[in-house]
mmCIF file with all atom_site columns, C-alpha atoms in Angstrom:
data_model
loop_
_atom_site.group_PDB
_atom_site.id
_atom_site.type_symbol
_atom_site.label_atom_id
_atom_site.label_alt_id
_atom_site.label_comp_id
_atom_site.label_asym_id
_atom_site.label_entity_id
_atom_site.label_seq_id
_atom_site.pdbx_PDB_ins_code
_atom_site.Cartn_x
_atom_site.Cartn_y
_atom_site.Cartn_z
_atom_site.occupancy
_atom_site.B_iso_or_equiv
_atom_site.pdbx_formal_charge
_atom_site.auth_seq_id
_atom_site.auth_comp_id
_atom_site.auth_asym_id
_atom_site.auth_atom_id
_atom_site.pdbx_PDB_model_num
ATOM 1  C CA . MET A 1 1  ? 4.880  26.061  -40.207 1.00 0.00 ? 1479 MET A CA 1
ATOM 2  C CA . SER A 1 2  ? 6.615  25.363  -37.289 1.00 0.00 ? 1480 SER A CA 1
ATOM 3  C CA . GLY A 1 3  ? 5.798  21.948  -37.923 1.00 0.00 ? 1481 GLY A CA 1
ATOM 4  C CA . VAL A 1 4  ? 7.456  21.715  -41.171 1.00 0.00 ? 1482 VAL A CA 1
ATOM 5  C CA . VAL A 1 5  ? 10.811 23.922  -39.416 1.00 0.00 ? 1483 VAL A CA 1
ATOM 6  C CA . PHE A 1 6  ? 11.273 21.901  -36.988 1.00 0.00 ? 1484 PHE A CA 1
ATOM 7  C CA . ALA A 1 7  ? 10.706 18.379  -39.054 1.00 0.00 ? 1485 ALA A CA 1
ATOM 8  C CA . ALA A 1 8  ? 13.271 20.146  -41.786 1.00 0.00 ? 1486 ALA A CA 1
ATOM 9  C CA . ALA A 1 9  ? 15.755 20.563  -38.943 1.00 0.00 ? 1487 ALA A CA 1
ATOM 10 C CA . VAL A 1 10 ? 15.150 16.482  -37.603 1.00 0.00 ? 1488 VAL A CA 1
ATOM 11 C CA . ALA A 1 11 ? 15.851 15.367  -41.272 1.00 0.00 ? 1489 ALA A CA 1
ATOM 12 C CA . LEU A 1 12 ? 18.933 17.180  -41.883 1.00 0.00 ? 1490 LEU A CA 1
ATOM 13 C CA . SER A 1 13 ? 20.395 16.721  -38.917 1.00 0.00 ? 1491 SER A CA 1
ATOM 14 C CA . ALA A 1 14 ? 19.568 12.967  -39.449 1.00 0.00 ? 1492 ALA A CA 1
ATOM 15 C CA . GLY A 1 15 ? 21.124 12.802  -42.675 1.00 0.00 ? 1493 GLY A CA 1
ATOM 16 C CA . TYR A 1 16 ? 24.425 14.577  -41.327 1.00 0.00 ? 1494 TYR A CA 1
ATOM 17 C CA . LEU A 1 17 ? 24.548 12.103  -38.199 1.00 0.00 ? 1495 LEU A CA 1
ATOM 18 C CA . LEU A 1 18 ? 24.251 9.002   -41.239 1.00 0.00 ? 1496 LEU A CA 1
ATOM 19 C CA . GLY A 1 19 ? 26.864 10.423  -43.049 1.00 0.00 ? 1497 GLY A CA 1
ATOM 20 C CA . ARG A 1 20 ? 29.183 11.146  -40.314 1.00 0.00 ? 1498 ARG A CA 1
ATOM 21 C CA . LEU A 1 21 ? 28.569 7.062   -38.830 1.00 0.00 ? 1499 LEU A CA 1
ATOM 22 C CA . ARG A 1 22 ? 28.444 5.422   -42.388 1.00 0.00 ? 1500 ARG A CA 1
ATOM 23 C CA . PRO A 1 23 ? 26.096 2.764   -40.874 1.00 0.00 ? 1501 PRO A CA 1
ATOM 24 C CA . TRP A 1 24 ? 26.062 0.939   -43.923 1.00 0.00 ? 1502 TRP A CA 1
ATOM 25 C CA . CYS A 1 25 ? 29.898 0.959   -44.633 1.00 0.00 ? 1503 CYS A CA 1
ATOM 26 C CA . ARG A 1 26 ? 30.585 0.009   -41.636 1.00 0.00 ? 1504 ARG A CA 1
ATOM 27 C CA . LEU A 1 27 ? 28.225 -3.191  -42.057 1.00 0.00 ? 1505 LEU A CA 1
ATOM 28 C CA . GLY A 1 28 ? 29.912 -3.582  -44.912 1.00 0.00 ? 1506 GLY A CA 1
ATOM 29 C CA . ASP A 1 29 ? 32.955 -3.940  -43.524 1.00 0.00 ? 1507 ASP A CA 1
ATOM 30 C CA . TRP A 1 30 ? 31.887 -5.844  -40.585 1.00 0.00 ? 1508 TRP A CA 1
ATOM 31 C CA . ALA A 1 31 ? 30.661 -8.619  -42.910 1.00 0.00 ? 1509 ALA A CA 1
ATOM 32 C CA . ALA A 1 32 ? 33.874 -8.232  -45.042 1.00 0.00 ? 1510 ALA A CA 1
ATOM 33 C CA . ASP A 1 33 ? 36.185 -9.266  -42.094 1.00 0.00 ? 1511 ASP A CA 1
ATOM 34 C CA . GLN A 1 34 ? 34.011 -11.849 -41.053 1.00 0.00 ? 1512 GLN A CA 1
ATOM 35 C CA . VAL A 1 35 ? 33.974 -13.527 -44.256 1.00 0.00 ? 1513 VAL A CA 1
ATOM 36 C CA . ARG A 1 36 ? 37.734 -13.191 -45.090 1.00 0.00 ? 1514 ARG A CA 1
ATOM 37 C CA . PHE A 1 37 ? 39.077 -14.045 -41.217 1.00 0.00 ? 1515 PHE A CA 1
ATOM 38 C CA . THR A 1 38 ? 36.986 -17.301 -41.113 1.00 0.00 ? 1516 THR A CA 1
ATOM 39 C CA . GLY A 1 39 ? 37.268 -17.038 -37.016 1.00 0.00 ? 1517 GLY A CA 1
ATOM 40 C CA . SER A 1 40 ? 34.353 -17.410 -34.797 1.00 0.00 ? 1518 SER A CA 1
ATOM 41 C CA . TRP A 1 41 ? 31.804 -16.714 -37.645 1.00 0.00 ? 1519 TRP A CA 1
ATOM 42 C CA . ALA A 1 42 ? 32.216 -19.837 -39.069 1.00 0.00 ? 1520 ALA A CA 1
ATOM 43 C CA . ARG A 1 43 ? 31.690 -22.032 -35.499 1.00 0.00 ? 1521 ARG A CA 1
ATOM 44 C CA . GLY A 1 44 ? 28.881 -18.929 -34.275 1.00 0.00 ? 1522 GLY A CA 1
ATOM 45 C CA . GLY A 1 45 ? 26.110 -21.734 -35.832 1.00 0.00 ? 1523 GLY A CA 1
ATOM 46 C CA . ALA A 1 46 ? 23.775 -21.384 -39.233 1.00 0.00 ? 1524 ALA A CA 1
ATOM 47 C CA . ALA A 1 47 ? 21.657 -18.675 -38.343 1.00 0.00 ? 1525 ALA A CA 1
ATOM 48 C CA . ARG A 1 48 ? 25.170 -16.285 -37.486 1.00 0.00 ? 1526 ARG A CA 1
ATOM 49 C CA . GLN A 1 49 ? 25.964 -17.504 -40.897 1.00 0.00 ? 1527 GLN A CA 1
ATOM 50 C CA . ALA A 1 50 ? 23.844 -16.589 -42.563 1.00 0.00 ? 1528 ALA A CA 1
ATOM 51 C CA . VAL A 1 51 ? 23.474 -12.920 -40.858 1.00 0.00 ? 1529 VAL A CA 1
ATOM 52 C CA . VAL A 1 52 ? 26.740 -12.421 -41.759 1.00 0.00 ? 1530 VAL A CA 1
ATOM 53 C CA . VAL A 1 53 ? 26.428 -14.127 -45.708 1.00 0.00 ? 1531 VAL A CA 1
ATOM 54 C CA . LEU A 1 54 ? 23.142 -11.468 -46.182 1.00 0.00 ? 1532 LEU A CA 1
ATOM 55 C CA . ALA A 1 55 ? 24.873 -8.476  -44.906 1.00 0.00 ? 1533 ALA A CA 1
ATOM 56 C CA . HIS A 1 56 ? 27.838 -9.413  -47.184 1.00 0.00 ? 1534 HIS A CA 1
ATOM 57 C CA . VAL A 1 57 ? 25.014 -9.965  -50.361 1.00 0.00 ? 1535 VAL A CA 1
ATOM 58 C CA . VAL A 1 58 ? 23.489 -6.502  -49.432 1.00 0.00 ? 1536 VAL A CA 1
ATOM 59 C CA . THR A 1 59 ? 26.073 -4.327  -48.971 1.00 0.00 ? 1537 THR A CA 1
ATOM 60 C CA . ALA A 1 60 ? 28.284 -5.855  -51.616 1.00 0.00 ? 1538 ALA A CA 1
ATOM 61 C CA . PRO A 1 61 ? 26.407 -7.608  -54.440 1.00 0.00 ? 1539 PRO A CA 1
ATOM 62 C CA . ARG A 1 62 ? 29.245 -7.393  -56.804 1.00 0.00 ? 1540 ARG A CA 1
ATOM 63 C CA . THR A 1 63 ? 32.368 -9.070  -54.476 1.00 0.00 ? 1541 THR A CA 1
ATOM 64 C CA . SER A 1 64 ? 30.110 -11.516 -53.184 1.00 0.00 ? 1542 SER A CA 1
ATOM 65 C CA . TRP A 1 65 ? 28.948 -12.625 -56.409 1.00 0.00 ? 1543 TRP A CA 1
ATOM 66 C CA . ARG A 1 66 ? 32.779 -13.066 -57.708 1.00 0.00 ? 1544 ARG A CA 1
ATOM 67 C CA . VAL A 1 67 ? 33.179 -14.600 -54.895 1.00 0.00 ? 1545 VAL A CA 1
ATOM 68 C CA . MET A 1 68 ? 30.655 -17.344 -54.918 1.00 0.00 ? 1546 MET A CA 1
ATOM 69 C CA . ARG A 1 69 ? 32.019 -17.767 -58.938 1.00 0.00 ? 1547 ARG A CA 1
ATOM 70 C CA . ALA A 1 70 ? 35.456 -18.196 -57.832 1.00 0.00 ? 1548 ALA A CA 1
ATOM 71 C CA . PRO A 1 71 ? 36.140 -21.649 -57.962 1.00 0.00 ? 1549 PRO A CA 1
ATOM 72 C CA . ALA A 1 72 ? 37.169 -23.558 -54.662 1.00 0.00 ? 1550 ALA A CA 1
ATOM 73 C CA . THR A 1 73 ? 41.293 -23.782 -53.882 1.00 0.00 ? 1551 THR A CA 1
ATOM 74 C CA . GLU A 1 74 ? 43.223 -26.245 -52.044 1.00 0.00 ? 1552 GLU A CA 1
ATOM 75 C CA . ALA A 1 75 ? 45.981 -24.401 -51.581 1.00 0.00 ? 1553 ALA A CA 1
ATOM 76 C CA . ARG A 1 76 ? 45.852 -23.753 -47.435 1.00 0.00 ? 1554 ARG A CA 1
ATOM 77 C CA . VAL A 1 77 ? 48.721 -22.067 -45.505 1.00 0.00 ? 1555 VAL A CA 1
ATOM 78 C CA . PRO A 1 78 ? 50.202 -24.660 -43.363 1.00 0.00 ? 1556 PRO A CA 1
ATOM 79 C CA . VAL A 1 79 ? 49.863 -24.648 -39.770 1.00 0.00 ? 1557 VAL A CA 1
ATOM 80 C CA . PRO A 1 80 ? 52.848 -24.051 -37.402 1.00 0.00 ? 1558 PRO A CA 1
ATOM 81 C CA . VAL A 1 81 ? 54.454 -26.825 -35.784 1.00 0.00 ? 1559 VAL A CA 1
ATOM 82 C CA . ARG A 1 82 ? 53.904 -26.244 -32.114 1.00 0.00 ? 1560 ARG A CA 1
ATOM 83 C CA . ASP A 1 83 ? 57.105 -27.288 -29.919 1.00 0.00 ? 1561 ASP A CA 1
ATOM 84 C CA . PRO A 1 84 ? 55.849 -28.789 -26.633 1.00 0.00 ? 1562 PRO A CA 1
ATOM 85 C CA . ASP A 1 85 ? 59.034 -28.442 -24.985 1.00 0.00 ? 1563 ASP A CA 1
ATOM 86 C CA . TRP A 1 86 ? 59.674 -25.079 -26.745 1.00 0.00 ? 1564 TRP A CA 1
ATOM 87 C CA . VAL A 1 87 ? 61.503 -23.927 -23.409 1.00 0.00 ? 1565 VAL A CA 1
ATOM 88 C CA . ALA A 1 88 ? 64.355 -26.437 -23.393 1.00 0.00 ? 1566 ALA A CA 1
ATOM 89 C CA . HIS A 1 89 ? 65.024 -25.899 -26.838 1.00 0.00 ? 1567 HIS A CA 1
ATOM 90 C CA . ARG A 1 90 ? 65.223 -21.826 -26.935 1.00 0.00 ? 1568 ARG A CA 1
ATOM 91 C CA . THR A 1 91 ? 68.273 -20.432 -27.519 1.00 0.00 ? 1569 THR A CA 1
ATOM 92 C CA . HIS A 1 92 ? 70.158 -17.489 -25.447 1.00 0.00 ? 1570 HIS A CA 1
ATOM 93 C CA . THR A 1 93 ? 69.014 -14.647 -28.086 1.00 0.00 ? 1571 THR A CA 1
ATOM 94 C CA . ASP A 1 94 ? 64.697 -15.577 -27.656 1.00 0.00 ? 1572 ASP A CA 1
ATOM 95 C CA . GLU A 1 95 ? 66.012 -14.798 -23.716 1.00 0.00 ? 1573 GLU A CA 1
ATOM 96 C CA . GLY A 1 96 ? 67.172 -11.394 -24.869 1.00 0.00 ? 1574 GLY A CA 1
ATOM 97 C CA . GLY A 1 97 ? 69.971 -11.305 -24.527 1.00 0.00 ? 1575 GLY A CA 1
ATOM 98 C CA . ALA A 1 98 ? 73.532 -11.891 -26.875 1.00 0.00 ? 1576 ALA A CA 1
ATOM 99 C CA . ALA A 1 99 ? 74.278 -15.466 -28.730 1.00 0.00 ? 1577 ALA A CA 1
#
């Protein structure tokens, strides 16, 4: 009898902790962030890309299907041009003073 009570208490505690920690939602959020912001996951190799894509497909199948069916777009955000001599070209307002 006490074994059944103990098993029920463990099951209820585990369910409560899983509900509070929400590992499924956290995995989905992580995968969506990795796919959305192509940073280190794209440079992490084929194994890392496979894990990220698999996690995204498992946690958000409708979104993954929509992303896979969408045509690729060529419009990219232009990369900002860096001035190598920015110190010489800055104004007084950049230094915190009045212009």
